[in-house]
Amino acid sequence: QYYSDIVGGTLTDFVNGNFEAMMNAANWRMVFYNNSEFGTPDRWEWERGTNPHFVMLNSDVALVRDLSGLIDDEDGQVSQCQFTCNRNGGTGCPKPRCPHAAETFDIAAEYKHDNAKFLQDFQSAFTKMLEAGSDTDAGCSVPPCPIPGTFPTASPTLPQPSGSPTLPQPSSSPTPNPTKAPASAIVSEQEYDAIDADIAALSAAFGNDDGSRAHFLGGIVRLVAHDFMDFDINNDSIPMGSDGCIDMDHADNSGLPQDVWCDDGCPLTDVYNNGFSHISKADFWIAAANAVIRIASNNALDLKDSYVSGRVDAESCVGQGSRLPAASGCDAVEGVFVDRMGLTRTDAVALLGAHTIGRGNQDFSGHNGIWVDTEAQSVVFDKRYYEEFFRRAWIPRNQGTAIQDWTWGGNNNGSPRFFLNVDMCLLFDIEATFPCCTDTSQGTACDRNGQVLRNTPCASYPAGSPRLEAANAVDLFSDRRPGGGFGNDNTPFYNAFASAWGKATTNGLSNLQPLVPSPTSSPTILSSTPPTLPQPSASPTLPQPSASPTLPQPSSSPTPNKMQPGVGTDGSLSPTGSPTSGPSHPPTPDPTRSPTIGPSHPPTPDPTNSSPPPTPNPTGPPTISSGCEDVASFRHNGKTRTCQWVIDQDRCRGFAHLCPVSCNACVV
């Protein structure tokens, strides 16, 4: 976040080397402080905002602006230039824009978009700092190890322990019914895999009922989102966040499917109570949602490597629901994700991409439908959500009611499609023009539900609007092609989602720990005891397995057993076998477990036939043609770069798409 405050632009701007966009960061200004009453020197500093109030020092600003010869040695004032000037390439303001810091600007820009790279480099630099001045080859193995020529070599006097330390004796009558500490156990790799396997088995039990599967899988992801979206970086006393506490009675939590998690008798609750109640609900929910994302992305996005645990559940969360984003528009999105959670607009767009899986249910939120084209697509976690912005002529639905949303004006084929205002405003300025149609080129598709909107296009955000970052992210994640249609590349979305998900699920927390590794010998995989899967009173229908999913023992080549769907006596789909046949995938972990990026389904053709459908993705491993090759050179921040520069600067994470050979990114 620190680098986002001093470097402007979006991920697209960074990749394309859009120098002016990256120089157009927050408007920092110099402010003078008279410190005479404190007996300390007067000082100038860089500030922005009032509530909250942000401060930078010259040493911070100097990472992105070259202040050489521009700082007053007396009080630190920079009077000859200003931080930001958006006119005439930085020269059309009362003071010119301070020049960019050529040695460090690119590094700060990269850290803004690549948190893993920042953490890696920070660890390296911090280690060097701690070891500076020490002689690591001096042979000293028992501390304290003196630094030769700097400190006296005499050993300090250390306190001697007593011969027999006195241990406290337990009382004869222990306190009855002591208060139970909140669950905060660290999750082991075996437990994580067992949770994953249980979710996979429950998902498989739905057979061909994609509508109910979408309701179940999407409900788990939204449960986690509603838990972390109440975080407030500005509230030190009650920050909330991922604490396993949700006010289910609050109206803004009504969209959560309360037949997935409830006090008793819901499938996810039963899995937790029967096998994992020794860990916190917050840790369990996130592990379960990670399983959903892995399953629904067909193993393309596996978040196991980045999973951490040790969260403590809150006993109460009064006011939790009031912190969630209302369905009204982008003010709600910005208030929650940007102002209170401290995320970027790109992070917010990535997290809302989770709408690609699951559905809105009239019995819970009042909104009815799916965010994608078909129910089969609503159980796939990929970039299809972003494609829908451009594929449809979206028009308002339920105007004048509390559940006003958007729907496609064309034939829905029995599968209602909808977007919320918080979705639509990521790309369109619906506050400037309403009601409107998002694609008036589709003509009569805009004239439905008693509305004639073919001549009323929804407005786009003007140049300079901070909301352009979100609009650009939608376009980037959709992989929309200039000539029409969409590509198959989920990489930008998956990378951005993994980053935003990691931030959101760890916000405000410390001392979280990675998975405890499994023993090297073949362990017995943990499993929960039988979850009870009730039939809710309203649709969708959740399955009734006869027993607990029994997980297979790991072997060198485990073969998963798949459940075969059958037709019940009432005509509904039900599994013919019990979930004891095992999950639909082997629970053994991926050897690399880094988020493997790849498309999980071929995008379907544009329903308007305005562009040719993309080439379907093969079912086998992703391939790149033999033409995979590095570019000869490219422009970045106004400079010509080569792939050798990418290797020398260790920047494959940002430029592998340009240098796939040098970065070993060609998939055979």
XYZ file of C-alpha atoms in Angstrom:
668
model
C 0.000 0.000 0.000
C 2.902 2.349 0.740
C 4.006 2.301 -2.897
C 0.438 2.803 -4.129
C 0.495 6.168 -2.349
C 3.484 7.463 -4.320
C 3.084 5.700 -7.692
C -0.003 6.232 -9.838
C -1.547 4.235 -12.656
C -2.982 0.753 -12.966
C -1.430 -2.642 -13.574
C -2.097 -2.124 -17.282
C -0.215 1.193 -17.186
C 2.725 -0.510 -15.494
C 2.890 -3.368 -17.984
C 2.596 -0.977 -20.929
C 5.099 1.501 -19.472
C 2.582 4.379 -19.315
C 4.954 6.830 -17.659
C 2.551 9.768 -17.308
C -0.127 7.623 -15.662
C 2.379 6.302 -13.112
C 3.601 9.833 -12.363
C -0.008 10.874 -11.747
C -0.169 9.653 -8.147
C -1.792 11.195 -5.068
C -1.483 14.970 -4.792
C 1.113 15.318 -2.038
C 1.839 18.908 -0.971
C 4.404 20.503 1.329
C 3.145 21.769 4.713
C 5.138 23.809 7.251
C 5.165 23.000 10.975
C 6.229 25.585 13.528
C 7.713 23.527 16.365
C 8.955 26.400 18.511
C 6.631 25.529 21.389
C 8.244 22.098 21.568
C 11.809 23.370 21.452
C 12.522 21.382 18.266
C 13.456 22.671 14.797
C 10.702 23.756 12.418
C 10.071 21.279 9.628
C 8.362 20.843 6.267
C 6.696 17.563 5.352
C 4.505 16.140 2.586
C 0.811 15.659 3.382
C -2.489 14.733 1.799
C -6.018 14.204 3.077
C -7.681 15.290 6.275
C -9.612 12.282 7.559
C -7.558 10.183 7.576
C -4.453 12.362 7.402
C -1.405 10.968 5.564
C 2.236 12.046 5.878
C 5.395 11.407 3.845
C 8.950 12.553 4.476
C 11.423 13.761 1.871
C 13.113 10.368 2.114
C 9.823 8.707 1.050
C 9.105 11.102 -1.791
C 12.710 10.812 -3.009
C 11.999 7.193 -4.035
C 9.892 8.473 -6.932
C 10.970 12.128 -7.329
C 14.546 13.314 -7.792
C 14.937 15.973 -5.072
C 18.679 16.361 -5.592
C 19.596 20.031 -5.037
C 15.948 20.951 -4.380
C 15.798 20.524 -0.577
C 16.434 23.475 1.741
C 19.028 22.201 4.192
C 17.615 24.366 6.983
C 14.076 23.040 7.269
C 13.597 20.493 4.464
C 11.388 22.630 2.217
C 11.095 21.738 -1.470
C 9.983 25.028 -3.019
C 10.986 24.807 -6.673
C 8.699 21.977 -7.815
C 5.541 20.099 -6.817
C 4.808 16.397 -6.531
C 2.005 16.111 -9.104
C 1.159 18.168 -12.192
C -1.272 16.647 -14.685
C -1.067 19.377 -17.310
C 1.258 19.563 -20.302
C 3.445 16.635 -19.292
C 4.092 18.030 -15.814
C 5.065 21.576 -16.847
C 1.705 23.357 -17.057
C 1.288 24.122 -13.337
C 2.437 27.107 -11.220
C 5.462 24.998 -10.333
C 6.783 22.220 -12.564
C 6.481 18.631 -11.452
C 9.547 17.367 -9.620
C 11.543 15.088 -11.940
C 11.178 11.366 -11.511
C 13.845 9.441 -9.593
C 15.471 7.447 -12.392
C 17.297 5.007 -10.101
C 14.356 3.918 -7.939
C 11.084 4.888 -9.647
C 10.786 1.626 -11.605
C 11.419 -0.407 -8.469
C 8.707 1.412 -6.490
C 6.283 0.948 -9.406
C 6.984 -2.786 -9.509
C 6.515 -3.178 -5.749
C 3.124 -1.456 -6.035
C 1.838 -4.287 -8.221
C 3.908 -7.227 -6.926
C 3.691 -7.691 -3.176
C 5.592 -11.000 -3.323
C 8.545 -9.285 -5.004
C 8.511 -6.543 -2.373
C 8.494 -9.049 0.491
C 11.290 -11.074 -1.108
C 13.499 -8.017 -1.594
C 12.646 -6.654 1.848
C 13.743 -9.901 3.484
C 17.018 -9.818 1.582
C 17.716 -6.163 2.432
C 16.685 -6.574 6.068
C 18.999 -9.559 6.456
C 21.885 -7.596 4.956
C 21.198 -4.746 7.362
C 21.197 -7.042 10.398
C 24.474 -8.673 9.327
C 26.237 -5.430 8.371
C 29.520 -5.053 10.272
C 29.536 -8.601 11.610
C 32.268 -11.084 10.787
C 30.387 -14.221 9.841
C 33.636 -16.129 9.257
C 35.228 -15.361 12.633
C 34.322 -18.790 13.956
C 32.288 -17.544 16.910
C 29.511 -20.038 17.566
C 28.464 -19.201 21.155
C 26.982 -15.722 21.618
C 27.699 -13.010 22.424
C 29.921 -12.744 19.331
C 31.891 -9.471 19.362
C 32.528 -7.461 16.215
C 36.350 -7.221 16.015
C 37.747 -3.785 16.699
C 34.415 -2.309 17.701
C 33.273 -3.683 21.049
C 35.254 -4.936 24.077
C 35.913 -8.647 23.953
C 35.246 -9.294 27.646
C 32.200 -11.417 28.156
C 29.374 -9.740 30.053
C 28.323 -11.250 33.352
C 25.237 -13.330 32.800
C 22.820 -14.088 35.651
C 23.173 -17.590 37.053
C 20.022 -19.637 37.415
C 19.187 -21.073 40.804
C 19.840 -24.750 41.353
C 16.225 -25.795 41.421
C 13.720 -23.377 39.985
C 10.441 -23.429 41.885
C 7.524 -24.601 39.759
C 3.982 -23.518 40.624
C 1.918 -26.172 42.347
C -1.652 -26.800 41.176
C -4.369 -26.059 43.677
C -6.168 -28.971 45.258
C -9.480 -27.783 43.828
C -9.184 -26.449 40.287
C -11.580 -23.685 39.292
C -14.761 -25.316 37.968
C -15.817 -24.637 34.372
C -12.951 -22.329 33.354
C -13.627 -19.912 30.485
C -12.741 -21.584 27.219
C -10.193 -19.685 25.148
C -11.196 -18.898 21.567
C -10.006 -21.426 18.997
C -6.734 -20.304 17.414
C -4.991 -23.576 16.565
C -2.580 -23.532 13.636
C -3.934 -25.568 10.713
C -1.797 -28.457 9.508
C -1.350 -29.482 5.900
C -3.271 -32.705 6.624
C -6.207 -30.740 8.029
C -6.213 -28.320 5.098
C -6.266 -31.216 2.613
C -9.040 -32.919 4.583
C -11.184 -29.750 4.443
C -10.497 -29.509 0.713
C -11.502 -33.148 0.216
C -14.738 -32.747 2.199
C -15.769 -29.705 0.131
C -14.946 -31.616 -3.068
C -17.074 -34.561 -1.946
C -20.040 -32.327 -1.087
C -19.714 -30.568 -4.438
C -19.651 -33.882 -6.301
C -22.787 -35.019 -4.475
C -24.892 -32.519 -6.425
C -24.417 -34.559 -9.582
C -25.682 -32.594 -12.585
C -27.588 -30.041 -10.492
C -25.397 -27.020 -11.287
C -27.951 -24.595 -9.860
C -27.733 -26.087 -6.368
C -23.966 -26.601 -6.663
C -23.524 -22.908 -7.555
C -25.662 -21.942 -4.560
C -23.513 -24.068 -2.234
C -20.050 -23.196 -3.597
C -20.795 -19.509 -4.079
C -22.265 -19.356 -0.587
C -18.964 -20.476 0.973
C -16.956 -17.801 -0.854
C -19.479 -15.096 0.100
C -19.396 -16.237 3.724
C -15.672 -15.418 3.828
C -16.209 -12.116 2.007
C -18.860 -10.976 4.465
C -16.468 -11.869 7.284
C -13.541 -9.805 5.962
C -15.471 -6.866 4.423
C -16.272 -5.437 7.875
C -12.602 -4.572 8.500
C -11.960 -0.899 9.267
C -8.343 0.246 9.168
C -9.379 3.481 10.877
C -10.932 1.814 13.940
C -8.149 0.725 16.292
C -10.499 -0.407 19.059
C -12.850 -2.605 16.980
C -11.199 -3.274 13.588
C -13.137 -6.535 12.936
C -12.065 -8.367 9.744
C -11.641 -12.145 9.396
C -12.798 -13.074 12.885
C -15.431 -15.760 12.269
C -18.247 -13.465 13.369
C -21.172 -12.412 11.150
C -24.435 -10.803 12.215
C -26.787 -13.069 10.288
C -29.814 -11.002 11.333
C -28.565 -7.822 9.656
C -30.237 -6.904 6.350
C -26.924 -6.526 4.508
C -26.117 -10.162 5.323
C -29.419 -11.375 3.890
C -27.695 -12.438 0.680
C -25.772 -15.159 2.499
C -27.333 -18.588 1.884
C -28.232 -19.552 5.426
C -28.813 -23.156 4.420
C -25.045 -23.517 3.868
C -23.864 -22.253 7.276
C -26.202 -21.972 10.266
C -26.299 -22.783 13.958
C -26.958 -26.472 13.348
C -27.820 -28.881 10.545
C -26.270 -27.067 7.552
C -23.675 -28.938 5.461
C -20.697 -26.631 5.997
C -21.518 -26.293 9.703
C -21.653 -30.072 10.058
C -18.254 -30.518 8.431
C -16.817 -27.993 10.891
C -18.516 -29.362 14.009
C -17.716 -32.991 13.225
C -14.040 -32.671 12.404
C -12.517 -29.208 12.646
C -14.043 -27.337 15.589
C -10.607 -27.178 17.253
C -9.598 -24.490 14.747
C -11.260 -21.094 14.443
C -14.275 -20.633 12.200
C -12.418 -17.852 10.395
C -9.542 -20.192 9.480
C -11.963 -22.968 8.506
C -14.124 -20.749 6.302
C -11.086 -19.464 4.378
C -9.713 -22.993 3.865
C -13.151 -24.100 2.622
C -13.378 -21.113 0.239
C -9.878 -21.878 -1.054
C -11.105 -25.388 -1.804
C -14.076 -23.958 -3.713
C -11.771 -21.765 -5.811
C -9.445 -24.670 -6.579
C -12.328 -26.982 -7.506
C -14.242 -24.406 -9.555
C -11.113 -23.267 -11.418
C -10.283 -26.878 -12.313
C -7.056 -26.638 -10.275
C -5.972 -23.512 -12.186
C -5.934 -21.314 -9.053
C -4.672 -23.110 -5.956
C -4.197 -20.834 -2.943
C -2.816 -23.456 -0.589
C 0.739 -22.089 -0.581
C -0.393 -18.662 0.580
C -2.796 -19.931 3.249
C -2.067 -18.905 6.834
C -3.944 -19.616 10.051
C -4.104 -18.594 13.678
C -7.100 -16.243 13.508
C -9.151 -15.912 16.678
C -12.951 -15.869 16.484
C -14.747 -12.890 17.995
C -17.448 -13.672 20.520
C -19.648 -10.830 19.264
C -19.661 -8.371 16.366
C -22.331 -5.776 17.048
C -22.634 -3.429 14.062
C -20.832 -5.819 11.709
C -23.499 -5.697 9.024
C -23.529 -1.910 8.871
C -19.932 -1.936 7.617
C -20.728 -4.027 4.531
C -21.157 -2.459 1.083
C -24.757 -1.731 0.173
C -25.878 -2.728 -3.300
C -26.347 0.922 -4.254
C -23.202 1.807 -6.196
C -19.511 2.596 -6.303
C -19.587 4.905 -3.285
C -20.301 1.770 -1.257
C -17.499 -0.161 -2.995
C -14.963 2.602 -2.401
C -16.108 3.186 1.180
C -15.573 -0.474 2.095
C -12.673 -1.699 -0.042
C -10.613 1.474 -0.425
C -11.347 3.744 2.559
C -11.867 1.132 5.296
C -10.079 -2.003 4.079
C -7.146 -0.055 2.609
C -7.251 -1.902 -0.741
C -6.925 -0.486 -4.243
C -9.735 -0.186 -6.769
C -8.032 -2.939 -8.766
C -8.182 -5.154 -5.666
C -11.907 -4.394 -5.355
C -12.554 -5.318 -9.004
C -10.640 -8.585 -8.542
C -12.581 -9.557 -5.401
C -15.932 -8.775 -7.038
C -14.885 -11.236 -9.748
C -15.942 -13.930 -7.275
C -19.479 -13.152 -8.501
C -18.598 -15.376 -11.449
C -19.459 -18.341 -9.219
C -22.754 -18.733 -7.415
C -26.114 -17.020 -7.841
C -28.486 -14.489 -6.369
C -31.469 -16.098 -4.680
C -34.809 -14.386 -4.285
C -35.424 -16.163 -1.004
C -32.356 -14.554 0.580
C -31.199 -11.281 -1.047
C -34.239 -10.635 -3.230
C -32.036 -10.587 -6.339
C -32.725 -13.470 -8.684
C -30.296 -14.895 -11.243
C -26.672 -15.553 -12.092
C -23.868 -13.209 -13.117
C -22.828 -15.302 -16.125
C -24.558 -16.844 -19.136
C -25.571 -20.327 -17.974
C -25.878 -22.327 -14.775
C -23.021 -24.533 -15.992
C -20.799 -21.451 -16.112
C -21.940 -20.363 -12.648
C -19.909 -23.209 -11.092
C -16.694 -22.192 -12.884
C -14.253 -19.734 -11.286
C -12.732 -17.744 -14.129
C -12.907 -14.376 -15.898
C -16.342 -14.868 -17.470
C -17.843 -12.272 -15.085
C -15.752 -9.541 -16.733
C -16.684 -10.663 -20.237
C -20.365 -10.191 -19.382
C -19.865 -6.411 -19.054
C -19.157 -6.253 -22.784
C -21.262 -9.109 -24.132
C -24.678 -7.817 -23.044
C -26.951 -4.825 -23.455
C -27.648 -4.370 -19.746
C -30.712 -2.373 -18.647
C -32.163 -1.587 -15.188
C -34.587 -4.007 -13.548
C -36.963 -3.472 -10.610
C -36.633 0.322 -10.779
C -37.964 2.231 -7.796
C -37.571 -0.734 -5.414
C -34.997 -1.714 -2.806
C -33.816 -4.560 -5.052
C -33.173 -2.497 -8.208
C -30.523 -4.230 -10.276
C -29.676 -4.861 -13.959
C -30.539 -7.600 -16.417
C -29.764 -8.479 -20.006
C -32.372 -7.201 -22.405
C -32.170 -10.306 -24.606
C -33.707 -13.770 -24.235
C -32.502 -15.296 -20.979
C -33.337 -18.877 -22.027
C -34.804 -19.675 -18.629
C -31.617 -18.668 -16.824
C -32.074 -15.121 -15.444
C -28.919 -13.022 -15.609
C -28.349 -9.998 -13.430
C -25.772 -7.493 -12.251
C -25.913 -5.378 -9.099
C -25.248 -1.640 -9.105
C -21.909 -2.373 -7.421
C -20.991 -4.519 -10.427
C -22.226 -2.154 -13.131
C -20.546 0.950 -11.710
C -17.101 -0.647 -12.037
C -17.232 0.109 -15.777
C -20.097 2.586 -16.282
C -20.901 5.915 -14.637
C -24.480 5.031 -13.753
C -24.654 8.012 -11.420
C -24.263 10.332 -14.421
C -26.806 8.567 -16.664
C -29.736 6.547 -15.334
C -31.696 4.722 -16.594
C -29.517 3.738 -19.521
C -28.399 0.828 -21.725
C -24.796 -0.332 -21.652
C -24.624 -1.243 -25.362
C -27.017 0.718 -27.557
C -25.548 -0.934 -30.672
C -27.734 -3.922 -29.803
C -30.809 -1.799 -30.586
C -34.029 -3.468 -29.509
C -32.228 -5.372 -26.755
C -32.243 -2.021 -24.917
C -36.018 -1.668 -25.264
C -37.421 -4.176 -22.789
C -39.388 -4.176 -19.544
C -41.408 -1.166 -20.673
C -38.283 0.920 -21.304
C -36.990 2.495 -24.512
C -33.262 3.036 -23.954
C -31.739 2.398 -27.398
C -30.723 6.088 -27.575
C -29.569 6.397 -23.961
C -26.107 4.856 -23.559
C -24.622 4.509 -20.093
C -21.845 7.054 -19.552
C -18.170 6.129 -19.258
C -15.898 7.681 -16.684
C -14.147 10.861 -17.892
C -10.387 11.254 -18.128
C -8.877 11.978 -14.738
C -11.572 10.142 -12.798
C -10.082 7.917 -10.076
C -12.681 5.303 -11.048
C -10.911 4.751 -14.364
C -8.594 2.383 -12.471
C -11.549 0.058 -11.874
C -12.791 0.371 -15.467
C -9.332 -0.433 -16.818
C -9.107 -3.472 -14.548
C -12.442 -4.813 -15.849
C -11.156 -4.461 -19.417
C -7.812 -6.098 -18.568
C -9.345 -9.055 -16.722
C -11.864 -9.728 -19.536
C -9.037 -10.298 -22.082
C -11.141 -8.434 -24.647
C -9.498 -8.406 -28.072
C -9.318 -5.226 -30.202
C -10.772 -7.021 -33.213
C -13.678 -8.471 -31.234
C -14.216 -11.503 -29.041
C -12.255 -12.586 -26.000
C -9.074 -14.511 -25.389
C -8.596 -17.405 -22.983
C -6.076 -15.796 -20.619
C -7.210 -15.882 -16.979
C -3.741 -14.882 -15.747
C -4.370 -11.175 -14.998
C -7.556 -11.989 -13.064
C -6.087 -14.938 -11.174
C -2.965 -12.997 -10.180
C -4.953 -9.969 -9.044
C -7.500 -12.107 -7.172
C -4.818 -14.094 -5.330
C -3.152 -10.851 -4.237
C -6.388 -9.133 -3.161
C -7.701 -12.280 -1.404
C -4.468 -12.558 0.565
C -4.697 -8.925 1.690
C -8.385 -9.111 2.561
C -8.174 -12.321 4.613
C -5.164 -11.140 6.662
C -6.061 -7.467 7.132
C -5.152 -6.199 10.585
C -3.867 -9.582 11.769
C -0.425 -10.578 12.988
C 1.281 -13.797 14.063
C -0.485 -15.850 11.393
C 1.367 -19.033 10.512
C 1.718 -21.117 7.328
C 0.496 -24.697 7.231
C 2.238 -27.143 9.523
C 3.910 -29.573 7.082
C 2.703 -33.142 6.846
C 5.068 -35.873 8.068
C 7.252 -37.471 5.420
C 5.716 -40.903 5.989
C 2.337 -41.624 4.486
C -0.149 -40.237 7.002
C -3.788 -41.060 7.468
C -5.658 -38.108 6.015
C -8.020 -36.532 8.522
C -11.692 -36.421 7.707
C -14.783 -35.101 9.326
C -17.492 -37.374 10.633
C -20.843 -37.425 8.904
C -22.179 -33.995 7.940
C -25.957 -33.743 7.903
C -27.224 -32.276 4.628
C -30.801 -31.048 5.161
C -33.382 -30.155 2.549
C -33.993 -26.400 2.929
C -37.529 -25.094 2.736
C -36.761 -23.030 -0.363
C -34.776 -23.825 -3.475
C -32.025 -24.662 -4.243
C -31.892 -28.254 -3.003
C -28.827 -29.435 -1.132
C -27.979 -33.161 -1.300
C -28.639 -35.775 1.368
C -25.559 -37.995 1.611
C -26.030 -41.148 3.637
C -22.670 -41.015 5.356
C -19.510 -39.044 5.786
C -17.123 -38.712 2.880
C -14.356 -41.204 3.624
C -11.076 -39.936 2.243
C -8.711 -42.327 0.457
C -5.298 -43.080 1.816
C -2.558 -41.307 -0.160
C -0.741 -43.557 -2.542
C 1.793 -43.106 -5.301
C -1.011 -42.939 -7.846
C -4.353 -42.389 -6.096
C -7.412 -42.965 -8.251
C -10.406 -40.841 -7.239
C -13.844 -42.389 -7.145
C -16.497 -40.257 -8.790
C -20.126 -40.191 -7.740
C -22.615 -41.120 -10.410
C -25.799 -39.048 -10.430
C -29.165 -40.736 -10.631
C -32.808 -39.693 -10.720
C -34.797 -39.853 -7.500
C -38.375 -41.008 -7.199
C -39.558 -37.394 -7.365
C -37.682 -36.784 -10.605
C -34.928 -34.774 -8.937
C -31.245 -35.502 -9.429
C -29.628 -37.282 -6.532
C -26.421 -39.260 -6.130
C -26.846 -42.992 -6.514
C -23.805 -43.701 -4.377
C -23.060 -42.306 -0.953
C -20.291 -39.774 -0.488
C -18.214 -42.527 1.060
C -16.925 -43.156 -2.453
C -14.515 -40.277 -1.851
C -13.925 -36.858 -3.260
C -13.699 -36.250 -6.982
C -9.994 -35.495 -6.787
C -7.051 -37.009 -4.889
C -6.368 -34.994 -1.737
C -2.608 -35.189 -2.193
C -1.201 -31.695 -2.555
C 0.152 -30.254 -5.764
C 3.963 -30.560 -5.641
C 4.445 -26.868 -6.389
C 1.189 -25.451 -4.978
C 1.991 -22.022 -6.340
C -1.105 -20.486 -7.968
C -1.011 -22.220 -11.350
C -2.678 -19.952 -13.812
C -4.676 -21.162 -16.762
C -8.116 -20.910 -18.285
C -10.642 -23.275 -16.760
C -13.230 -23.178 -19.506
C -13.504 -21.858 -23.044
C -15.409 -18.552 -23.193
C -18.723 -18.973 -24.981
C -19.443 -16.976 -28.128
C -20.910 -13.491 -27.844
C -24.706 -13.972 -27.868
C -25.122 -11.049 -30.246
C -22.817 -12.696 -32.787
C -21.079 -9.338 -33.115
C -17.706 -11.045 -32.932
C -16.344 -14.510 -33.644
C -16.103 -16.900 -30.686
C -12.655 -17.486 -29.237
C -10.841 -20.710 -29.910
C -11.831 -23.251 -27.234
C -9.207 -24.214 -24.738
C -8.143 -27.876 -24.955
C -9.008 -30.126 -22.057
C -5.420 -31.218 -21.603
C -2.539 -29.169 -20.198
C -2.250 -25.631 -21.554
C 0.055 -25.351 -24.517
C 1.891 -22.543 -26.220
C 2.729 -22.882 -29.873
C 6.272 -23.439 -31.008
C 6.317 -19.718 -31.825
C 6.860 -18.851 -28.164
C 9.658 -16.292 -28.285
C 10.997 -13.190 -26.574
C 10.302 -9.764 -27.991
C 13.367 -7.990 -29.364
C 12.743 -4.961 -27.148
C 9.933 -3.043 -25.488
C 9.271 0.378 -24.002
C 8.957 0.776 -20.245
C 8.762 4.126 -18.432
C 9.986 5.912 -21.531
C 13.014 3.640 -21.951
C 13.816 0.828 -24.361
C 14.266 -2.438 -22.465
C 15.313 -5.943 -23.498
C 14.711 -9.359 -22.002
C 18.281 -9.328 -20.713
C 17.294 -6.324 -18.590
C 14.324 -8.333 -17.265
C 16.656 -11.155 -16.211
C 19.319 -8.818 -14.772
C 16.695 -6.991 -12.698
C 14.850 -10.181 -11.664
C 11.554 -8.906 -13.091
C 10.047 -11.968 -14.732
C 6.942 -11.662 -12.557
C 6.006 -8.477 -14.401
C 7.388 -9.143 -17.876
C 7.160 -12.920 -18.485
C 4.481 -12.298 -21.108
C 7.054 -10.339 -23.134
C 10.039 -12.584 -22.398
C 8.584 -16.117 -22.079
C 11.792 -17.845 -23.239
C 14.155 -15.932 -20.948
C 11.728 -16.292 -18.042
C 11.144 -19.995 -18.731
C 7.424 -19.313 -19.158
C 6.841 -21.274 -22.355
C 4.611 -24.250 -21.567
C 5.476 -27.325 -23.629
